Amino acid sequence: MLNERPAFGIHSFKDRTGELQRIRALFADPPVRIISVLGRRGIGKSLLAVRAARSLAEGAWPGGERTEPPDAVVFFGERTTGITFEQIFFDCLRLLDQQEAERLHRMWGSRRRPADKACELFDAMTHLQVLFLLDNLEELLDDEDTFREPDLTEMVQALLSHESAPRLLITSQVPLALPARYSRAERRIVLDDGLPRPDSIALLRELDGDGLSGIRDADDELLAETAGRVYGVPRGLELIAGALQDDAGMRSLREWLGDTAAISGVVDELAQRRYRDLNEHHKLVMDVLAVFGTPVPLAAVEWALKPLAPGIQVDSALRRLTRGFLARANREDRTYSLLPMDTDIARADLIRRAPLLARRLHRRAADWHARSAKPREEWRTPQDVSPQRRELTHRMLAEDYDEAALLLDRFADFLVWQGSASAVLSICTGLAGQLTRRQARLAYLVARGHAQFAIGPLSDSIQLLEEAASLARAPQDAACLQRILFLLGDMDRFEGRSADAAQRLRRSADIASELGMVEEHAHALLCLSLAHSYADRPDLGLAVAAELSELAGRAGLPIVRAREANALACAYATTHDWPLVARAAEDSIAAYDESGIPEALGFSWNTLGIARLGTGDLVPALSAFDTGVQCSAEVGWSLPEAVCTFNQAWALWHLGRAAEAESSARRALTAYRRCGSKDEDAAATLCEAAAALRADNPARIVRALERLAVLVAGNPDLCPADWFLAEADRMRAP
């Protein structure tokens, strides 16, 4: 079992044997992929789900039945781990061997859709039988009972479409709305009723184990009346037992029932009354737990209260709240937390009666999380910045939006490059319209623009980043401006605006050089060299490559050498000096491998393939393109995949494999469409030429090849226009 379980009090679990048996049967039924446990707050959904998950994990059920346990049970709670696709993805990597986990980690950082990432993950888990428990799912749903975050929708739909994906055990107050085609994959267990009379009585006696509240030794009829007050709902029984334990008047159970006869059987009302009856110190400790919202150690509560109420004995208050069933203690990791119902009650009351205190507590919680932040050099996965993300949430809840935006600026680029651009966009949505300081608005625009660059459309990214560039005027904004200009210049390069690209990338490179940002300097120079080569200016491309060579000599970093060789290969390709292209491409591949940064490997293998085509080595060229496609798939970038399959089609053409050439051209067209490249027309024209070749229609072939030569002109990533014109002349010959 992985992760902290989302419910405690498992020792007091009663009855529900019928529901447990049904969950056992449903888990054994292959077509059932989602088991939803539904019911109102406090009725025991989480306890039932955790008990069922534990029985599954241990293979042992009430009554002595045994079942084959799954390979893993993974707990996710909105109030514990959080429930996001990112969290689920990276926790699942812990179930896989190191090599596969590293491959999927790289793939997460790709530009592939969430559905594709989910399918890759589930493919890797085919040999495993896994159960996910998702607790309190209603907190993630919108008014239509669908996920607010599209990534989760795509993940669940991929799970329902995949034969061997994990199963889901869900708890929620409302059912998740699924498309009709998936309705057969879900089964619902609705908890309408509380515990039966015998189990309610037994639970009440257990809740007063020492007998001091007068419940343990009460007669069955009185306990049955007590349980009837809350319809046997377990949380209601806990609240009554806690109220008797904390009752200053030391009333008997019968007296308490008489004095509180006006209270209806609604559990929420009892919970609110219990909270209101707390003394100020206990209420303040409960407020801190509600503000944190997730399990925290004693030290966190003491930290939050130290400057605000230094006289409170926090450990004593927590013990009292735990004994009174208002807080939950987890002895395994020594943390304290509240149930979701009590969290919501305490938060709402705190904001109503003391909004300034609520903000101060959120600031203290933010400071607590900031203390556990890792330094940047230790970041490897999106989870490594979890403390900063929790800190940012509390800054926003404290209404310190400017501080939140500045904090986001410290790790947004890391999350985007790691593949979590949607998480950055979600944060930015909460910051929109809330910022007042120039630097905060600048940080917000760059973070949102960068995330939009990864997700699309590019037009939205350009608008955001150009607005950011207009704000980056102060000397302290230089590093930020460097990043803005690089992103804008790279977009210009891909869109064929070579003059704009060259201007922006040159400024970006110069700023990086002035600030001593070696890797950023090298990346900007590479893209600048490529922009010149794309504009058929190889002399300028080679001149920039020479700058990279100098920088590589000074820095001694593999990634700088890789970018130097990459720039040289592209520039030589525009001069058709194929032996030089091949040597530079091989150097770039070796250096990219050494650097551990694989994003551009697909392009380098593509360049090597073109060089081999240029020297007439058709079979080795085909092998290079195949490797480039594989590298591109691993990082999930459609553009290098598109160029490799495009050129692969031309190699197959010359090998006389017309049907395979047409198939490869169509794959190139599909890949271009995924990334929205301007070269989509060239791929479509190559498909037309390949189809005409198969149909043995020389006239159509010639027309398509001549049009293709125009479309690829000046693009060193694709076979030169001369090659298509030469083939057209050959087809024209009698």
XYZ file of C-alpha atoms in Angstrom:
734
model
C 0.000 0.000 0.000
C 1.393 3.383 -1.023
C 0.722 6.819 0.477
C -1.036 7.853 3.637
C -4.520 6.435 3.900
C -7.195 9.148 3.757
C -9.266 7.926 6.738
C -8.485 7.015 10.335
C -10.532 5.256 12.964
C -10.420 1.979 11.052
C -10.552 0.163 14.412
C -14.091 1.474 14.952
C -15.354 0.232 11.603
C -18.699 -1.527 12.015
C -20.917 -3.648 9.809
C -20.991 -2.779 6.093
C -20.250 -6.461 5.464
C -22.689 -6.483 2.566
C -20.984 -3.508 0.954
C -17.563 -5.054 1.548
C -18.634 -8.277 -0.123
C -19.996 -6.336 -3.067
C -16.708 -4.429 -3.496
C -14.855 -7.767 -3.377
C -17.108 -9.187 -6.091
C -16.851 -6.079 -8.265
C -13.065 -6.061 -8.042
C -13.090 -9.621 -9.373
C -15.312 -8.591 -12.324
C -12.970 -7.490 -15.183
C -15.426 -5.176 -17.023
C -15.894 -3.069 -13.862
C -13.217 -0.379 -13.787
C -14.689 2.139 -11.324
C -16.398 1.378 -7.995
C -18.022 4.529 -6.560
C -18.981 4.664 -2.878
C -21.530 7.473 -2.572
C -23.285 9.107 0.357
C -23.642 12.218 2.479
C -20.911 13.547 4.730
C -20.155 11.566 7.862
C -21.887 8.375 6.795
C -18.617 6.421 6.611
C -17.683 6.351 2.918
C -13.971 6.812 3.516
C -13.808 4.215 6.282
C -15.629 1.696 4.097
C -13.323 2.398 1.142
C -10.151 2.178 3.242
C -11.353 -1.030 4.886
C -12.135 -2.527 1.473
C -8.751 -1.411 0.090
C -6.956 -2.940 3.063
C -8.875 -6.200 2.695
C -7.961 -6.273 -0.987
C -4.297 -5.557 -0.250
C -4.129 -8.280 2.412
C -6.381 -10.734 0.587
C -8.342 -11.257 3.835
C -12.068 -10.431 4.245
C -14.593 -10.508 7.085
C -15.828 -14.049 7.542
C -12.439 -15.546 6.725
C -12.671 -15.413 2.935
C -9.366 -15.152 1.070
C -8.685 -13.562 -2.316
C -5.589 -13.050 -4.415
C -4.322 -9.569 -3.492
C -3.470 -6.986 -6.166
C 0.135 -5.966 -6.702
C -0.455 -2.543 -5.173
C -3.066 -0.303 -3.590
C -2.333 3.417 -3.889
C -4.202 5.962 -1.747
C -4.998 9.453 -3.001
C -6.985 11.976 -0.979
C -7.862 15.544 -1.856
C -7.016 16.484 1.752
C -3.843 14.341 1.945
C -1.762 13.714 -1.187
C -3.971 15.757 -3.481
C -5.616 14.200 -6.533
C -4.024 15.323 -9.792
C -2.929 13.418 -12.873
C 0.622 14.506 -12.135
C 0.481 13.087 -8.584
C -1.012 9.811 -9.804
C 1.541 9.512 -12.620
C 4.625 9.992 -10.453
C 3.358 7.797 -7.621
C 2.826 5.020 -10.171
C 6.467 5.319 -11.257
C 7.356 3.978 -7.808
C 5.770 0.676 -8.853
C 8.046 0.225 -11.889
C 11.689 -0.697 -12.358
C 14.189 2.145 -12.515
C 14.762 2.069 -16.275
C 11.056 2.145 -17.097
C 10.403 4.826 -14.483
C 13.153 7.018 -15.950
C 11.748 6.570 -19.468
C 8.265 7.589 -18.356
C 9.670 10.502 -16.380
C 11.275 11.800 -19.580
C 8.039 11.229 -21.441
C 6.109 13.260 -18.821
C 8.267 16.246 -19.754
C 7.226 15.920 -23.388
C 4.604 17.853 -25.308
C 2.326 14.833 -25.596
C -1.326 15.001 -24.595
C -2.342 13.808 -21.111
C -4.263 10.926 -22.699
C -1.097 9.755 -24.477
C 0.916 9.984 -21.263
C -1.751 8.003 -19.410
C -1.763 5.293 -22.072
C 2.038 5.016 -21.947
C 1.852 4.691 -18.160
C -0.862 2.045 -18.271
C 1.055 0.140 -20.974
C 4.038 0.012 -18.626
C 1.789 -1.255 -15.807
C 0.208 -4.032 -17.882
C 1.891 -6.717 -15.783
C 0.547 -5.207 -12.541
C -2.886 -5.351 -10.931
C -3.330 -2.024 -9.143
C -6.143 -0.265 -7.277
C -6.321 3.517 -6.886
C -8.431 4.846 -3.997
C -9.556 8.425 -4.728
C -11.142 9.962 -1.620
C -13.453 13.004 -1.478
C -13.691 13.247 -5.245
C -16.574 15.746 -5.100
C -14.070 18.488 -4.305
C -12.623 18.141 -7.819
C -15.920 18.343 -9.702
C -17.674 21.272 -11.367
C -21.406 22.018 -11.529
C -21.792 19.363 -14.232
C -20.131 16.736 -11.967
C -17.148 16.470 -14.301
C -13.520 17.215 -13.433
C -12.547 20.873 -13.380
C -9.078 19.854 -14.566
C -9.132 18.432 -18.126
C -6.004 16.337 -17.444
C -7.939 14.183 -14.975
C -10.752 13.699 -17.489
C -8.273 12.488 -20.104
C -6.580 10.182 -17.600
C -9.849 8.548 -16.502
C -11.024 8.088 -20.083
C -7.670 6.519 -20.990
C -8.011 4.240 -17.975
C -11.495 3.164 -19.071
C -10.258 2.470 -22.601
C -7.196 0.459 -21.555
C -7.620 -3.271 -20.984
C -5.189 -3.615 -18.082
C -5.237 -0.179 -16.485
C -5.654 0.196 -12.704
C -9.106 0.063 -11.118
C -10.577 3.061 -9.303
C -12.307 2.963 -5.922
C -13.917 6.373 -5.460
C -15.628 8.070 -2.509
C -17.785 11.075 -3.241
C -20.948 12.845 -2.179
C -21.995 13.027 -5.837
C -21.262 10.583 -8.663
C -18.694 11.413 -11.319
C -20.466 12.115 -14.618
C -19.083 9.764 -17.272
C -19.823 9.636 -21.013
C -22.583 7.139 -21.783
C -20.159 4.772 -23.521
C -18.360 4.208 -20.222
C -21.394 3.788 -17.974
C -21.122 -0.012 -17.950
C -17.613 0.229 -16.517
C -18.839 1.874 -13.288
C -20.780 0.390 -10.377
C -22.156 2.489 -7.527
C -22.574 1.602 -3.870
C -24.848 4.162 -2.242
C -24.755 4.483 1.551
C -28.224 5.829 2.331
C -28.474 4.467 5.862
C -26.305 4.632 8.927
C -25.274 1.607 10.942
C -27.892 -0.938 12.036
C -29.021 -0.738 15.653
C -26.692 -3.442 17.095
C -23.625 -1.949 15.405
C -24.562 1.609 16.428
C -24.855 0.483 20.041
C -21.544 -1.378 19.890
C -19.774 1.636 18.364
C -21.169 4.002 21.017
C -19.855 1.732 23.766
C -16.415 1.596 22.115
C -16.292 5.384 21.831
C -16.580 5.584 25.630
C -14.018 2.921 26.369
C -13.291 4.110 29.921
C -16.976 4.648 30.754
C -16.406 8.190 32.023
C -19.030 9.714 29.718
C -21.789 7.389 30.912
C -22.261 5.849 27.476
C -20.502 2.521 27.839
C -22.744 1.326 30.678
C -26.041 2.790 29.421
C -28.830 0.361 28.540
C -29.437 -0.717 24.966
C -32.710 1.201 24.624
C -31.092 4.503 25.583
C -28.196 3.881 23.207
C -30.630 2.950 20.442
C -32.451 6.263 21.036
C -29.100 8.065 20.899
C -28.175 6.402 17.628
C -31.595 7.226 16.207
C -30.925 10.916 16.827
C -28.315 10.771 14.041
C -29.793 7.841 12.099
C -26.825 5.640 12.982
C -24.387 7.809 10.998
C -20.915 6.982 12.383
C -19.687 10.560 12.450
C -22.814 11.614 14.349
C -22.183 8.926 16.964
C -18.611 10.187 17.378
C -19.827 13.750 17.833
C -22.301 12.727 20.556
C -19.634 10.720 22.390
C -17.225 13.652 22.155
C -19.866 16.100 23.390
C -20.504 13.980 26.497
C -16.799 13.645 27.165
C -16.261 17.413 27.001
C -19.497 18.365 28.783
C -18.598 20.813 31.560
C -21.917 20.171 33.324
C -21.190 16.439 33.526
C -24.698 15.641 32.306
C -25.783 12.065 31.849
C -26.535 10.780 28.382
C -30.284 10.974 29.085
C -29.981 14.555 30.320
C -27.899 15.545 27.319
C -30.465 14.067 24.936
C -33.239 15.961 26.706
C -31.362 19.273 26.729
C -30.481 18.985 23.054
C -33.822 17.722 21.813
C -34.117 20.749 19.547
C -31.080 19.642 17.593
C -32.156 17.752 14.537
C -30.497 14.559 13.450
C -28.391 16.407 10.871
C -24.747 15.563 11.495
C -23.559 18.944 10.152
C -25.537 20.749 12.834
C -24.046 18.619 15.585
C -20.545 19.219 14.193
C -21.113 22.966 14.093
C -22.390 22.944 17.670
C -19.358 20.963 18.853
C -17.044 23.499 17.193
C -18.898 26.493 18.654
C -18.760 25.004 22.163
C -14.962 24.755 22.173
C -12.990 27.154 24.349
C -10.927 29.746 22.503
C -7.621 27.877 22.783
C -9.017 24.606 21.458
C -10.898 26.426 18.740
C -7.711 28.206 17.649
C -5.786 24.923 17.428
C -8.620 23.461 15.368
C -8.516 26.576 13.157
C -4.819 25.972 12.461
C -5.492 22.367 11.425
C -8.277 23.612 9.157
C -5.986 26.223 7.589
C -3.286 23.641 6.812
C -5.956 21.366 5.353
C -3.633 18.337 5.254
C -2.080 16.190 8.009
C 0.712 18.073 9.802
C 2.964 17.339 12.792
C 2.677 18.997 16.186
C 5.616 21.256 15.291
C 3.656 22.803 12.400
C 0.747 23.782 14.661
C 3.143 25.186 17.258
C 4.980 27.119 14.537
C 1.766 28.677 13.246
C 0.588 29.780 16.706
C 3.871 30.807 18.321
C 3.783 34.546 17.446
C -0.020 34.757 17.640
C -0.826 32.878 20.850
C 2.425 31.834 22.572
C 0.648 30.770 25.769
C -1.307 27.891 24.250
C -0.277 24.370 25.234
C -0.671 22.968 21.739
C 0.147 19.346 22.570
C -2.439 19.293 25.344
C -5.075 20.902 23.124
C -4.444 18.390 20.335
C -4.789 15.475 22.732
C -8.095 16.889 23.965
C -9.407 17.422 20.427
C -8.369 13.895 19.503
C -10.049 12.345 22.542
C -13.174 14.350 21.747
C -13.194 13.013 18.152
C -12.745 16.482 16.635
C -9.218 15.835 15.375
C -7.576 12.713 13.996
C -4.128 11.510 15.077
C -2.051 9.263 12.825
C 0.477 7.454 14.993
C 2.306 6.078 11.952
C 3.693 9.464 10.924
C 2.737 11.463 14.048
C 0.482 13.913 12.293
C -2.848 15.537 13.119
C -5.709 16.446 10.810
C -9.434 17.180 10.630
C -12.173 15.422 8.745
C -13.314 17.350 5.638
C -16.599 18.298 7.328
C -14.855 19.805 10.357
C -12.270 21.502 8.133
C -15.024 23.257 6.197
C -16.889 24.291 9.362
C -13.762 25.703 11.012
C -12.592 27.545 7.871
C -15.979 29.152 7.273
C -16.323 30.263 10.901
C -12.760 31.586 11.010
C -13.255 33.715 7.903
C -16.581 35.012 9.237
C -15.440 35.983 12.730
C -11.743 36.779 12.184
C -10.748 37.314 8.532
C -7.509 39.045 9.518
C -6.538 36.079 11.718
C -7.356 33.685 8.855
C -4.938 35.528 6.578
C -2.232 35.587 9.252
C -2.587 31.841 9.808
C -2.313 31.192 6.078
C 0.875 33.263 6.022
C 2.288 31.220 8.882
C 1.343 27.998 7.071
C 3.056 29.329 3.936
C 6.199 30.085 5.938
C 6.134 26.575 7.402
C 6.096 24.976 3.959
C 8.790 27.364 2.713
C 11.154 25.951 5.351
C 11.119 22.497 3.706
C 11.727 23.686 0.126
C 14.576 21.921 -1.682
C 17.287 23.943 -3.453
C 16.894 24.087 -7.234
C 19.892 21.867 -7.935
C 18.045 18.990 -6.202
C 14.870 19.264 -8.296
C 14.254 16.184 -10.437
C 10.456 15.781 -10.655
C 7.442 18.101 -10.222
C 6.981 16.636 -6.720
C 10.314 18.179 -5.713
C 8.670 21.613 -5.696
C 5.621 20.453 -3.699
C 6.546 22.621 -0.662
C 6.671 25.716 -2.894
C 3.343 24.815 -4.450
C 1.720 24.400 -1.006
C 3.315 27.666 0.086
C 1.886 29.391 -2.981
C -1.611 28.065 -2.225
C -1.480 29.581 1.261
C -0.143 32.908 -0.101
C -3.172 33.066 -2.375
C -5.579 32.142 0.439
C -3.977 34.926 2.489
C -4.762 37.227 -0.470
C -1.049 37.943 -0.893
C -1.376 37.567 -4.650
C 1.688 39.587 -5.618
C 3.902 37.454 -3.365
C 2.311 34.328 -4.842
C 3.115 35.455 -8.393
C 6.735 36.195 -7.483
C 6.995 32.768 -5.858
C 5.527 31.127 -8.964
C 8.246 32.793 -11.037
C 10.872 30.758 -9.157
C 9.611 27.360 -10.295
C 7.120 27.838 -13.162
C 9.750 27.278 -15.861
C 10.817 24.029 -14.160
C 7.244 22.736 -14.097
C 6.710 23.648 -17.757
C 9.892 21.903 -18.907
C 8.960 18.933 -16.715
C 5.628 18.570 -18.530
C 3.340 20.148 -15.917
C 2.379 23.242 -17.902
C -1.299 22.671 -17.120
C -0.536 23.005 -13.396
C 1.067 26.400 -14.065
C -1.947 27.515 -16.088
C -4.251 26.458 -13.249
C -2.280 28.593 -10.776
C -2.301 31.523 -13.191
C -6.075 31.322 -13.480
C -6.306 31.982 -9.739
C -3.929 34.956 -10.022
C -5.627 36.604 -13.009
C -6.928 40.078 -12.206
C -5.488 40.069 -8.664
C -2.028 41.577 -9.186
C -1.017 45.173 -8.521
C 2.801 45.376 -8.535
C 4.635 45.566 -11.865
C 7.067 42.782 -11.024
C 4.242 40.490 -9.957
C 2.361 41.099 -13.213
C 5.576 40.494 -15.150
C 6.149 37.182 -13.351
C 2.552 36.146 -14.037
C 2.728 36.983 -17.742
C 5.989 35.080 -18.246
C 4.734 32.013 -16.379
C 1.441 31.977 -18.254
C 3.072 32.725 -21.598
C 5.619 29.935 -21.151
C 2.905 27.439 -20.162
C 0.793 28.509 -23.127
C 3.835 28.025 -25.379
C 3.941 24.377 -24.270
C 0.200 23.755 -24.551
C -0.811 26.145 -27.345
C -2.100 28.009 -29.142
C 1.075 29.958 -29.935
C -0.881 33.127 -30.645
C -1.968 33.298 -26.979
C 1.612 32.740 -25.840
C 2.952 35.466 -28.121
C 0.391 37.987 -26.858
C 1.243 37.268 -23.217
C 5.007 37.342 -23.732
C 4.958 40.526 -25.800
C 2.999 42.217 -23.006
C 5.595 40.877 -20.562
C 8.434 42.269 -22.700
C 6.867 45.729 -22.512
C 6.920 45.508 -18.686
C 10.502 44.232 -18.339
C 12.173 47.642 -18.159
C 14.103 47.646 -14.861
C 17.721 46.397 -14.549
C 16.583 43.616 -12.207
C 14.309 42.310 -14.970
C 17.233 41.322 -17.214
C 17.079 37.561 -16.567
C 13.330 37.622 -17.079
C 13.690 39.583 -20.324
C 16.272 37.072 -21.555
C 13.737 34.276 -21.110
C 10.946 36.261 -22.771
C 13.074 37.092 -25.815
C 14.232 33.498 -26.148
C 10.676 32.132 -26.130
C 9.447 34.751 -28.594
C 12.469 34.252 -30.856
C 12.022 30.491 -30.849
C 8.370 30.890 -31.833
C 9.371 33.284 -34.618
C 11.883 30.699 -35.857
C 9.317 27.921 -36.022
C 6.833 30.192 -37.749
C 9.369 31.240 -40.409
C 9.793 34.872 -39.279
C 13.570 34.719 -39.562
C 14.333 38.444 -39.220
C 12.285 38.771 -36.012
C 13.770 35.531 -34.716
C 17.334 36.668 -35.331
C 16.802 40.020 -33.614
C 15.165 38.575 -30.504
C 17.504 35.623 -30.148
C 20.588 37.827 -30.498
C 19.352 40.069 -27.676
C 18.523 37.014 -25.587
C 22.003 35.563 -26.125
C 23.714 38.870 -25.292
C 21.751 39.293 -22.060
C 22.535 35.713 -21.017
C 26.220 36.333 -21.705
C 26.227 39.531 -19.609
C 24.540 37.695 -16.713
C 26.854 34.662 -16.906
C 23.946 32.307 -17.730
C 25.972 29.704 -19.644
C 23.287 27.173 -20.593
C 20.781 29.885 -21.501
C 23.488 31.617 -23.568
C 24.228 28.389 -25.458
C 20.552 27.656 -26.089
C 19.908 31.144 -27.456
C 22.981 30.942 -29.721
C 21.883 27.564 -31.067
C 18.427 28.855 -31.952
C 19.966 31.991 -33.477
C 22.263 29.871 -35.666
C 19.311 27.700 -36.698
C 17.278 30.812 -37.552
C 20.037 31.967 -39.926
C 20.335 28.504 -41.480
C 16.567 28.280 -41.949
C 16.755 31.637 -43.776
C 19.447 30.154 -46.100
C 22.225 32.239 -44.561
C 24.793 29.535 -43.762
C 27.628 32.034 -43.339
C 25.767 33.702 -40.465
C 24.771 30.330 -39.066
C 28.416 29.220 -39.046
C 29.520 32.501 -37.456
C 27.138 31.945 -34.557
C 28.305 28.324 -34.337
C 31.833 29.706 -33.889
C 30.561 31.691 -30.875
C 29.175 28.459 -29.515
C 32.542 26.784 -30.056
C 34.259 29.462 -27.955
C 31.630 29.111 -25.242
C 31.975 25.303 -25.273
C 35.731 25.646 -24.795
C 35.269 27.902 -21.779
C 32.349 26.055 -20.171
C 33.381 22.437 -20.752
C 29.731 21.331 -20.559
C 28.419 18.483 -22.762
C 25.177 20.353 -23.474
C 27.092 23.337 -24.868
C 29.156 21.038 -27.103
C 25.948 19.343 -28.247
C 24.439 22.661 -29.248
C 27.609 23.743 -31.016
C 27.627 20.543 -33.122
C 23.868 20.871 -33.730
C 24.333 24.396 -35.091
C 27.237 23.313 -37.317
C 25.303 20.363 -38.766
C 22.341 22.554 -39.671
C 24.527 25.247 -41.239
C 26.543 22.713 -43.269
C 23.281 21.160 -44.446
C 22.374 24.403 -46.215
C 25.655 24.153 -48.190
C 25.084 20.448 -48.977
C 28.509 19.517 -47.599
C 27.246 16.085 -46.537
C 30.455 14.600 -45.023
C 30.768 17.648 -42.745
C 27.072 17.428 -41.887
C 27.443 13.761 -40.933
C 30.456 14.395 -38.676
C 28.747 17.328 -36.917
C 25.501 15.374 -36.484
C 27.377 12.403 -34.964
C 29.171 14.787 -32.579
C 25.877 16.358 -31.511
C 24.285 12.942 -30.880
C 27.204 11.855 -28.692
C 27.197 15.120 -26.720
C 23.398 15.134 -26.235
C 23.645 11.569 -24.930
C 26.428 12.602 -22.553
C 24.483 15.616 -21.313
C 21.386 13.564 -20.463
C 19.188 16.112 -22.255
C 17.481 14.134 -25.041
C 14.995 16.675 -26.412
C 16.942 17.510 -29.602
C 18.201 13.993 -30.356
C 15.429 13.404 -32.878
C 16.593 16.418 -34.912
C 20.243 15.316 -34.762
C 19.415 11.810 -36.012
C 17.297 13.388 -38.745
C 20.229 15.545 -39.861
C 22.493 12.491 -39.889
C 19.931 10.663 -42.021
C 19.823 13.495 -44.561
C 23.642 13.512 -44.703
C 23.658 9.782 -45.429
C 21.053 10.286 -48.145
C 23.322 12.965 -49.589
C 26.228 10.499 -49.788
C 24.011 7.775 -51.263
C 23.976 5.551 -48.180
C 20.256 4.789 -48.297
C 19.970 1.916 -45.800
C 22.069 3.642 -43.077
C 19.976 6.768 -43.719
C 16.801 4.795 -43.130
C 18.239 3.477 -39.862
C 19.061 7.032 -38.728
C 15.497 8.197 -39.423
C 14.094 5.178 -37.573
C 16.226 6.040 -34.529
C 15.137 9.679 -34.770
C 11.469 8.653 -34.730
C 12.113 6.487 -31.672
C 13.915 9.314 -29.821
C 11.124 11.725 -30.683
C 8.486 9.319 -29.397
C 10.362 8.917 -26.100
C 10.280 12.655 -25.413
C 6.852 13.027 -27.010
C 7.758 15.835 -29.397
C 5.825 15.625 -32.650
C 7.984 18.001 -34.721
C 11.211 15.922 -34.862
C 9.024 12.854 -35.396
C 7.399 14.656 -38.341
C 10.667 15.620 -40.040
C 12.146 12.152 -39.529
C 9.142 10.356 -41.036
C 9.018 12.887 -43.909
C 12.640 12.204 -44.863
C 12.212 8.511 -44.143
C 9.526 8.453 -46.844
C 12.041 9.869 -49.337
C 14.607 7.199 -48.426
C 11.978 4.501 -48.924
C 11.028 6.102 -52.262
C 14.595 5.680 -53.519
C 14.780 2.136 -52.192
C 11.825 1.305 -54.426
C 9.445 0.645 -51.509
C 6.582 2.806 -52.756
C 3.856 1.513 -50.419
C 6.049 2.046 -47.326
C 7.034 5.501 -48.631
C 3.375 6.527 -48.853
C 2.686 5.128 -45.365
C 5.634 7.046 -43.893
C 4.537 10.264 -45.648
C 1.084 9.893 -44.107
C 2.597 9.422 -40.647
C 4.591 12.613 -41.233
C 1.399 14.459 -42.155
C -0.318 13.222 -38.982
C 2.638 14.334 -36.852
C 2.743 17.762 -38.502
C -0.954 18.202 -37.846
C -0.435 17.372 -34.163
C 2.143 20.119 -33.754
C 0.477 22.639 -36.085
C 3.581 23.254 -38.221
C 3.679 25.336 -41.377
C 5.286 22.314 -43.113
C 1.999 20.434 -43.037
C 1.440 21.433 -46.692
C 4.791 19.919 -47.671
C 3.852 16.620 -45.995
C 0.474 16.601 -47.732
C 2.189 17.163 -51.091
C 4.651 14.342 -50.408
C 1.669 12.070 -49.686
C 0.200 13.085 -53.052
C 3.496 12.333 -54.831
C 3.823 8.939 -53.123
C 0.245 8.017 -54.021
C 0.918 8.989 -57.657
C 4.069 6.832 -57.596
C 2.059 3.825 -56.467
C -0.517 4.569 -59.167
C 2.277 4.861 -61.776
C 1.131 8.326 -62.866
C 4.293 10.228 -63.951
C 2.495 13.469 -64.765
C 0.975 13.688 -61.277
C 4.312 12.767 -59.715
C 6.113 15.573 -61.549
C 3.528 18.192 -60.581
C 3.624 17.148 -56.937
C 7.429 17.073 -56.775
C 7.755 20.526 -58.335
C 5.277 21.929 -55.832
C 7.126 20.105 -53.032
C 10.435 21.718 -54.038
C 8.894 25.147 -53.517
C 7.446 24.205 -50.124
C 10.704 22.813 -48.642
C 13.001 25.532 -49.971
C 15.294 26.884 -47.239
C 14.336 24.271 -44.650
C 17.471 22.303 -43.676
C 15.368 19.860 -41.614
C 13.919 18.421 -44.834
C 15.517 16.963 -47.929
C 16.781 19.744 -50.238
C 14.514 21.103 -52.939
C 17.131 20.097 -55.557
C 16.504 16.426 -54.838
C 12.805 16.690 -55.606
C 13.450 18.674 -58.799
C 16.044 16.095 -59.927
C 13.529 13.306 -59.373
C 10.907 15.278 -61.301
C 13.346 15.621 -64.233
C 14.019 11.890 -64.104
C 10.299 11.100 -64.184
C 9.895 13.470 -67.112
C 12.576 11.784 -69.177
C 11.298 9.538 -72.008
